[in-house]
Structure formats: C-alpha cells, structure tokens
Amino acid sequence: MVDEDYSEIVLPGEIVKNDEALTIPLAGPLEEIATTLRELRKSFPKPTDRVFDFRNFRNIWNATCGKLGLGKYDPKRRAYVGLTPHDFRRSAARNLIKAGMDRRMAMKITGHKTEHIFERYNIKTTDDVREALIKVGQFKTGTVTRIAETSEAR
C-alpha cells in the first residue's frame, strides 16, 4: 500500500472502516517512516513482498508492538496487552487538534466522515481541562485588569 517512491500510503476502501480509500502522504513527521521503508525494502526478497500479511495482521501487529516495547506479548499463548491500531488513530486525532489543525483537515487525515465519530476519537483528558481552565483564567484576569484600568481613567 506504500507507493513506489515511498511518498504516500494508499489504503483501499475495502479495508477502511468507512469504505472510502484513504491516502496518507508520508510528509513532515512521517518522512522518517518513508526513509525506514526504503531501507527495509532493500532486505525483502522481492519488491512485491508485503510488510504485513493481512490474513494474520493482528498476530504480527501484536508481536511487533511487543518487540518495540509498546505492549507485552506472549508468543506461546499469542496473548497481547498494549497499544492497538486504533490507539494510534485516537492519538492522531488528539494531536492534530492540539497542534491547531483545522478540524476538517484533521478528519481528512484520520479518515473520519462525520464530526460525531471524530469527536469519539478526540478524547479530552484531565490535562486538557486543566489547560483550558488556566487559559480562561489568564483571559479573565487580563479582562478584569483592562476594565479596572478603563474605570480608573474615567
């Protein structure tokens, strides 16, 4: 699903939950993935060999995440506890919004069709609430100070 020059990943509609093909450019922070894929490709026996076998994706995913320290994997029982592909999609939704990305563009990148479903991925944490309250406190303090200064000037 990685194109020939390793500049984007093209997910066909039949494997995407909403049945619409999704193209993800390997740009910005994803450029390192493109470089890694170019290097990995050199060690594959044939250019058409796949990185993941989709008949057995979950087991390969679990074993790979275990090796990377993103979870714990027991190969004998094929038991895994750790990050899932959807965890990365959820993190992407949050990170895009926190980085100031336009909501529509964030949805295009994550592949969400509706605001409702996107919001299910854009989870708010206690830290988000803390950050918002600090911002509103700074705003209110500045507003009260300006009002007081304006009143004194009269």
mmCIF file of C-alpha atoms in Angstrom:
data_model
loop_
_atom_site.group_PDB
_atom_site.id
_atom_site.type_symbol
_atom_site.label_atom_id
_atom_site.label_comp_id
_atom_site.label_asym_id
_atom_site.label_seq_id
_atom_site.Cartn_x
_atom_site.Cartn_y
_atom_site.Cartn_z
ATOM 1 C CA MET A 1 0.000 0.000 0.000
ATOM 2 C CA VAL A 2 3.083 2.201 0.014
ATOM 3 C CA ASP A 3 3.554 3.794 -3.393
ATOM 4 C CA GLU A 4 6.682 3.180 -5.484
ATOM 5 C CA ASP A 5 8.575 6.280 -4.374
ATOM 6 C CA TYR A 6 7.596 5.789 -0.700
ATOM 7 C CA SER A 7 5.930 9.197 -0.544
ATOM 8 C CA GLU A 8 2.452 8.017 0.498
ATOM 9 C CA ILE A 9 0.381 5.135 1.776
ATOM 10 C CA VAL A 10 -2.827 4.364 -0.093
ATOM 11 C CA LEU A 11 -5.404 2.387 1.863
ATOM 12 C CA PRO A 12 -8.034 0.844 -0.434
ATOM 13 C CA GLY A 13 -11.676 1.377 0.504
ATOM 14 C CA GLU A 14 -12.277 -2.337 1.128
ATOM 15 C CA ILE A 15 -10.011 -2.327 4.199
ATOM 16 C CA VAL A 16 -11.041 1.080 5.574
ATOM 17 C CA LYS A 17 -13.928 1.060 8.028
ATOM 18 C CA ASN A 18 -15.930 3.707 6.140
ATOM 19 C CA ASP A 19 -15.294 2.029 2.741
ATOM 20 C CA GLU A 20 -13.563 5.111 1.295
ATOM 21 C CA ALA A 21 -9.972 4.897 0.100
ATOM 22 C CA LEU A 22 -7.572 6.984 2.177
ATOM 23 C CA THR A 23 -4.231 8.399 1.036
ATOM 24 C CA ILE A 24 -1.730 9.387 3.706
ATOM 25 C CA PRO A 25 1.286 11.399 2.486
ATOM 26 C CA LEU A 26 4.495 10.434 4.269
ATOM 27 C CA ALA A 27 5.431 14.055 4.909
ATOM 28 C CA GLY A 28 6.500 16.085 7.921
ATOM 29 C CA PRO A 29 6.878 13.828 10.957
ATOM 30 C CA LEU A 30 6.061 10.804 8.748
ATOM 31 C CA GLU A 31 9.087 11.310 6.456
ATOM 32 C CA GLU A 32 11.156 9.129 8.770
ATOM 33 C CA ILE A 33 8.739 6.263 8.069
ATOM 34 C CA ALA A 34 9.347 6.670 4.327
ATOM 35 C CA THR A 35 13.105 6.512 4.894
ATOM 36 C CA THR A 36 12.746 3.403 7.066
ATOM 37 C CA LEU A 37 10.523 1.714 4.475
ATOM 38 C CA ARG A 38 13.076 2.431 1.719
ATOM 39 C CA GLU A 39 15.752 0.723 3.828
ATOM 40 C CA LEU A 40 13.501 -2.214 4.745
ATOM 41 C CA ARG A 41 12.594 -2.754 1.098
ATOM 42 C CA LYS A 42 16.269 -3.477 0.315
ATOM 43 C CA SER A 43 16.152 -6.541 2.575
ATOM 44 C CA PHE A 44 12.955 -8.001 1.085
ATOM 45 C CA PRO A 45 13.417 -10.840 -1.395
ATOM 46 C CA LYS A 46 11.044 -9.283 -3.979
ATOM 47 C CA PRO A 47 9.702 -5.732 -4.418
ATOM 48 C CA THR A 48 6.144 -7.075 -4.218
ATOM 49 C CA ASP A 49 6.605 -8.692 -0.772
ATOM 50 C CA ARG A 50 4.380 -7.204 1.940
ATOM 51 C CA VAL A 51 5.436 -5.784 5.287
ATOM 52 C CA PHE A 52 2.271 -7.175 6.934
ATOM 53 C CA ASP A 53 0.308 -10.263 5.941
ATOM 54 C CA PHE A 54 -3.322 -9.176 6.313
ATOM 55 C CA ARG A 55 -4.534 -12.728 6.828
ATOM 56 C CA ASN A 56 -2.564 -12.668 10.059
ATOM 57 C CA PHE A 57 -2.288 -8.921 10.741
ATOM 58 C CA ARG A 58 -3.324 -8.924 14.409
ATOM 59 C CA ASN A 59 -0.731 -11.504 15.459
ATOM 60 C CA ILE A 60 2.062 -9.767 13.526
ATOM 61 C CA TRP A 61 0.968 -6.391 14.953
ATOM 62 C CA ASN A 62 0.964 -7.779 18.495
ATOM 63 C CA ALA A 63 4.398 -9.404 18.125
ATOM 64 C CA THR A 64 5.875 -6.227 16.576
ATOM 65 C CA CYS A 65 4.444 -3.993 19.318
ATOM 66 C CA GLY A 66 5.822 -6.386 21.918
ATOM 67 C CA LYS A 67 9.308 -6.178 20.353
ATOM 68 C CA LEU A 68 9.093 -2.374 20.268
ATOM 69 C CA GLY A 69 8.058 -2.194 23.935
ATOM 70 C CA LEU A 70 4.583 -0.827 23.122
ATOM 71 C CA GLY A 71 2.946 -3.729 24.932
ATOM 72 C CA LYS A 72 3.573 -7.195 26.305
ATOM 73 C CA TYR A 73 3.291 -10.196 24.008
ATOM 74 C CA ASP A 74 3.344 -13.884 24.944
ATOM 75 C CA PRO A 75 4.081 -15.779 21.711
ATOM 76 C CA LYS A 76 3.157 -19.178 23.182
ATOM 77 C CA ARG A 77 -0.379 -18.098 24.048
ATOM 78 C CA ARG A 78 -0.474 -15.324 21.420
ATOM 79 C CA ALA A 79 -1.686 -13.092 24.230
ATOM 80 C CA TYR A 80 -1.087 -9.349 23.954
ATOM 81 C CA VAL A 81 -1.776 -6.379 26.175
ATOM 82 C CA GLY A 82 -0.830 -2.978 24.806
ATOM 83 C CA LEU A 83 -1.393 -0.458 22.049
ATOM 84 C CA THR A 84 -3.774 -1.221 19.187
ATOM 85 C CA PRO A 85 -4.024 0.357 15.719
ATOM 86 C CA HIS A 86 -6.999 2.403 16.952
ATOM 87 C CA ASP A 87 -4.892 3.826 19.794
ATOM 88 C CA PHE A 88 -2.689 5.426 17.155
ATOM 89 C CA ARG A 89 -5.706 6.785 15.295
ATOM 90 C CA ARG A 90 -7.031 8.250 18.544
ATOM 91 C CA SER A 91 -3.654 9.833 19.303
ATOM 92 C CA ALA A 92 -3.506 11.274 15.790
ATOM 93 C CA ALA A 93 -6.939 12.896 16.192
ATOM 94 C CA ARG A 94 -5.950 14.474 19.511
ATOM 95 C CA ASN A 95 -2.518 15.581 18.326
ATOM 96 C CA LEU A 96 -3.839 17.158 15.128
ATOM 97 C CA ILE A 97 -6.371 19.260 17.056
ATOM 98 C CA LYS A 98 -3.874 20.176 19.802
ATOM 99 C CA ALA A 99 -1.422 21.289 17.089
ATOM 100 C CA GLY A 100 -4.055 23.742 15.826
ATOM 101 C CA MET A 101 -5.058 21.768 12.743
ATOM 102 C CA ASP A 102 -8.344 22.747 11.120
ATOM 103 C CA ARG A 103 -10.996 20.187 12.165
ATOM 104 C CA ARG A 104 -11.930 19.273 8.566
ATOM 105 C CA MET A 105 -8.285 18.651 7.659
ATOM 106 C CA ALA A 106 -7.810 16.547 10.810
ATOM 107 C CA MET A 107 -10.842 14.468 9.794
ATOM 108 C CA LYS A 108 -9.416 14.059 6.284
ATOM 109 C CA ILE A 109 -6.141 12.776 7.726
ATOM 110 C CA THR A 110 -7.773 10.372 10.192
ATOM 111 C CA GLY A 111 -10.357 9.228 7.645
ATOM 112 C CA HIS A 112 -13.434 10.196 9.669
ATOM 113 C CA LYS A 113 -16.574 11.115 7.707
ATOM 114 C CA THR A 114 -18.631 12.701 10.494
ATOM 115 C CA GLU A 115 -17.967 15.126 13.338
ATOM 116 C CA HIS A 116 -19.758 12.771 15.724
ATOM 117 C CA ILE A 117 -17.377 9.875 15.143
ATOM 118 C CA PHE A 118 -14.339 12.171 15.025
ATOM 119 C CA GLU A 119 -15.273 13.516 18.461
ATOM 120 C CA ARG A 120 -15.291 9.964 19.830
ATOM 121 C CA TYR A 121 -11.594 9.803 18.881
ATOM 122 C CA ASN A 122 -10.718 13.336 20.025
ATOM 123 C CA ILE A 123 -10.813 12.341 23.689
ATOM 124 C CA LYS A 124 -10.455 15.042 26.344
ATOM 125 C CA THR A 125 -8.304 14.329 29.384
ATOM 126 C CA THR A 126 -7.937 15.938 32.798
ATOM 127 C CA ASP A 127 -4.819 17.672 31.461
ATOM 128 C CA ASP A 128 -6.921 19.177 28.639
ATOM 129 C CA VAL A 129 -9.405 20.533 31.178
ATOM 130 C CA ARG A 130 -6.562 21.896 33.341
ATOM 131 C CA GLU A 131 -5.012 23.619 30.311
ATOM 132 C CA ALA A 132 -8.386 25.154 29.328
ATOM 133 C CA LEU A 133 -9.021 26.469 32.848
ATOM 134 C CA ILE A 134 -5.567 28.037 33.017
ATOM 135 C CA LYS A 135 -6.190 29.748 29.650
ATOM 136 C CA VAL A 136 -9.600 31.067 30.709
ATOM 137 C CA GLY A 137 -8.100 32.264 33.997
ATOM 138 C CA GLN A 138 -5.418 34.186 32.127
ATOM 139 C CA PHE A 139 -8.040 35.653 29.792
ATOM 140 C CA LYS A 140 -10.360 36.685 32.640
ATOM 141 C CA THR A 141 -7.525 38.190 34.668
ATOM 142 C CA GLY A 142 -6.476 40.286 31.672
ATOM 143 C CA THR A 143 -10.073 41.340 31.005
ATOM 144 C CA VAL A 144 -10.730 42.351 34.639
ATOM 145 C CA THR A 145 -7.473 44.326 34.717
ATOM 146 C CA ARG A 146 -8.371 46.190 31.482
ATOM 147 C CA ILE A 147 -11.868 47.007 32.816
ATOM 148 C CA ALA A 148 -10.401 48.289 36.100
ATOM 149 C CA GLU A 149 -7.852 50.435 34.271
ATOM 150 C CA THR A 150 -10.557 51.859 31.990
ATOM 151 C CA SER A 151 -12.760 52.718 35.026
ATOM 152 C CA GLU A 152 -9.887 54.465 36.825
ATOM 153 C CA ALA A 153 -9.080 56.507 33.706
ATOM 154 C CA ARG A 154 -12.616 57.998 33.763
#
